[in-house]
Coordinates of C-alpha atoms in Angstrom, one line a residue:
X239 CA 0.0 0.0 0.0
X240 CA 1.2 3.4 -0.9
X241 CA 1.6 6.1 1.8
X242 CA -0.4 9.0 0.3
X243 CA 0.4 11.3 3.2
X244 CA 4.1 11.6 2.1
X245 CA 2.9 12.8 -1.3
X246 CA 0.6 15.4 0.2
X247 CA 3.4 16.6 2.5
X248 CA 5.8 16.7 -0.5
X249 CA 3.3 18.7 -2.6
X250 CA 2.6 21.0 0.3
X251 CA 6.3 21.6 0.8
X252 CA 6.8 22.3 -2.9
X253 CA 3.9 24.7 -2.9
X254 CA 5.3 26.5 0.2
X255 CA 8.7 26.9 -1.5
X256 CA 7.0 28.6 -4.6
X257 CA 4.9 30.8 -2.3
X258 CA 7.9 31.9 -0.2
X259 CA 10.0 32.6 -3.3
X260 CA 12.5 29.9 -2.7
X261 CA 11.6 28.4 -5.9
X262 CA 9.9 29.7 -9.1
X263 CA 6.8 28.0 -10.6
X264 CA 9.0 27.2 -13.6
X265 CA 11.6 25.5 -11.4
X266 CA 8.9 23.6 -9.6
X267 CA 7.5 22.4 -12.8
X268 CA 10.8 21.4 -14.2
X269 CA 11.5 19.2 -11.1
X270 CA 8.8 16.8 -12.2
X271 CA 10.6 16.0 -15.5
X272 CA 14.1 15.5 -14.2
X273 CA 13.9 11.8 -13.5
X274 CA 11.6 10.7 -16.4
X275 CA 13.4 8.5 -19.0
X276 CA 15.3 10.6 -21.6
X277 CA 13.8 8.5 -24.3
X278 CA 10.3 9.8 -23.4
X279 CA 11.5 13.4 -23.7
X280 CA 13.2 12.6 -27.1
X281 CA 10.0 10.9 -28.3
X282 CA 8.0 14.1 -27.3
X283 CA 10.5 16.3 -29.1
X284 CA 10.3 14.2 -32.3
X285 CA 6.5 14.5 -32.1
X286 CA 7.0 18.3 -31.9
X287 CA 9.2 18.2 -35.0
X288 CA 6.5 16.2 -36.8
X289 CA 3.7 18.5 -35.7
X290 CA 5.8 21.5 -37.0
X291 CA 6.2 19.7 -40.4
X292 CA 9.9 18.9 -40.3
X293 CA 10.6 16.3 -43.0
X294 CA 11.0 12.7 -42.1
X295 CA 14.7 12.6 -43.1
X296 CA 15.5 15.4 -40.7
X297 CA 13.5 13.7 -37.9
X298 CA 15.3 10.4 -38.4
X299 CA 18.7 12.2 -38.4
X300 CA 17.9 14.0 -35.2
X301 CA 16.6 10.8 -33.6
X302 CA 19.8 9.0 -34.6
X303 CA 22.1 11.8 -33.3
X304 CA 20.3 12.0 -30.0
X305 CA 20.2 8.2 -29.5
X306 CA 24.0 8.0 -30.2
X307 CA 24.7 10.9 -27.7
X308 CA 22.4 9.3 -25.1
X309 CA 24.1 5.9 -25.4
X310 CA 27.6 7.3 -25.6
X311 CA 27.3 9.7 -22.8
X312 CA 25.1 7.4 -20.8
X313 CA 22.4 10.0 -20.3
X314 CA 19.3 8.3 -18.8
X315 CA 17.2 11.3 -17.8
X316 CA 17.3 15.1 -18.1
X317 CA 19.1 15.4 -14.8
X318 CA 22.0 13.5 -16.4
X319 CA 22.6 16.0 -19.3
X320 CA 26.1 17.3 -18.7
X321 CA 28.2 19.6 -20.9
X322 CA 31.6 18.0 -20.0
X323 CA 30.3 14.5 -20.8
X324 CA 29.1 15.6 -24.3
X325 CA 32.3 17.5 -24.9
X326 CA 34.3 14.4 -24.0
X327 CA 32.1 12.1 -26.2
X328 CA 32.5 14.6 -29.1
X329 CA 36.3 14.6 -28.7
X330 CA 36.4 10.8 -28.6
X331 CA 34.3 10.6 -31.8
X332 CA 36.5 13.0 -33.6
X333 CA 39.6 11.0 -32.4
X334 CA 37.9 7.9 -33.9
X335 CA 37.4 9.6 -37.3
X336 CA 34.1 11.4 -37.0
X337 CA 34.2 14.3 -39.4
X338 CA 33.7 18.0 -38.4
X339 CA 30.3 18.3 -40.2
X340 CA 29.0 15.1 -38.6
X341 CA 30.2 16.2 -35.1
X342 CA 28.5 19.6 -35.7
X343 CA 25.2 17.9 -36.7
X344 CA 25.2 15.8 -33.4
X345 CA 26.0 18.9 -31.4
X346 CA 23.2 20.9 -33.2
X347 CA 20.7 18.1 -32.5
X348 CA 21.7 18.1 -28.8
X349 CA 21.5 21.9 -28.5
X350 CA 18.1 22.1 -30.3
X351 CA 16.6 19.3 -28.1
X352 CA 17.8 21.1 -24.9
X353 CA 16.5 24.5 -26.3
X354 CA 13.1 22.8 -26.9
X355 CA 13.1 21.5 -23.3
X356 CA 13.9 25.0 -22.1
X357 CA 11.0 26.6 -23.9
X358 CA 8.5 28.2 -21.4
X359 CA 5.5 26.2 -22.9
X360 CA 7.5 22.9 -22.5
X361 CA 9.3 23.7 -19.2
X362 CA 11.4 20.7 -18.8
X363 CA 14.8 22.4 -18.3
X364 CA 15.8 25.6 -16.7
X365 CA 19.0 26.1 -18.8
X366 CA 20.7 24.5 -21.7
X367 CA 23.6 22.4 -20.5
X368 CA 25.1 22.3 -24.0
X369 CA 24.9 26.1 -24.8
X370 CA 28.3 27.5 -25.7
X371 CA 29.9 24.2 -26.9
X372 CA 32.1 25.3 -29.8
X373 CA 31.5 23.9 -33.3
X374 CA 34.2 22.2 -35.2
X375 CA 35.8 23.9 -38.2
X376 CA 34.3 22.2 -41.1
X377 CA 36.8 23.7 -43.6
X378 CA 39.9 22.6 -41.8
X379 CA 38.4 19.1 -41.3
X380 CA 37.8 18.5 -45.0
X381 CA 38.6 14.8 -45.8
X382 CA 38.9 15.1 -49.5
X383 CA 39.7 18.0 -51.6
X384 CA 37.1 18.2 -54.5
X385 CA 38.4 19.0 -58.0
X386 CA 37.0 19.5 -61.4
X387 CA 36.8 16.6 -63.8
X388 CA 39.1 17.5 -66.8
X389 CA 37.9 16.5 -70.3
X390 CA 41.2 14.7 -71.1
X391 CA 40.5 12.3 -68.2
X392 CA 37.3 11.1 -69.8
X393 CA 37.9 8.2 -72.0
X394 CA 35.5 6.2 -74.1
X395 CA 35.9 3.3 -71.6
X396 CA 35.0 5.6 -68.7
X397 CA 32.1 7.1 -70.6
X398 CA 30.6 3.7 -71.4
X399 CA 31.0 2.6 -67.8
X400 CA 29.1 5.6 -66.6
X401 CA 26.4 4.9 -69.1
X402 CA 26.0 1.3 -68.0
X403 CA 25.7 2.4 -64.4
X404 CA 23.2 5.1 -65.3
X405 CA 21.2 2.4 -67.2
X406 CA 21.3 0.1 -64.2
X407 CA 20.1 2.8 -61.9
X408 CA 17.2 3.7 -64.3
X409 CA 16.2 0.0 -64.5
X410 CA 16.2 -0.4 -60.7
X411 CA 14.0 2.8 -60.3
X412 CA 11.6 1.6 -62.9
X413 CA 11.1 -1.9 -61.2

C-alpha cells in the first residue's frame, strides 16, 4: 500500500517553496521532469518536430544523433545531461574519425533538443547544459579535396562505364 500522506506533504512543501519565493513556478514544474526517462522526452521532441512539419529525413537524423549521444554519454534522464560528458564524447568521436560536419550535426541536435526542453511552454529544463559548446571547423576538417573533372581524363571506356551504371540505376528505379 502506498503512503499518500508523504505525497501530500511533499506537494505542500513544494507549494510552500513557490509561495515563499525559494523556487519559481518554472523551477517547480521542471523538477517533475528531471527523472523521467530521456527516451520519453526525445519521443515528445520528435512528435513536436513532426507536428511542425519537419521532414521525415530530418527527424530520423535527429533521432539517430540523440540516440548516439544518449548511449555514448550514458544519459538516462534530463538530470544526467552534462556539458563535460558531451564534450568528452564529441572529442572521442573526433579522435575515432568522425568528421567535423557530422560532429556539428550531433551537437546541433543536442542543443536544439535542450532548447526545446527549455521553452516556457515545454518547461522541462531551466537552462541549456550544452549552450556554448564550440562547433568544429568544417573547412579545416575536409577529408577530401574536391576538384574538377578534366575533359582529357574522360575516356571512351569511362564514358561507357558511366552509361551502363546510369542504365542500371534507371532499370532499378523503374522496377
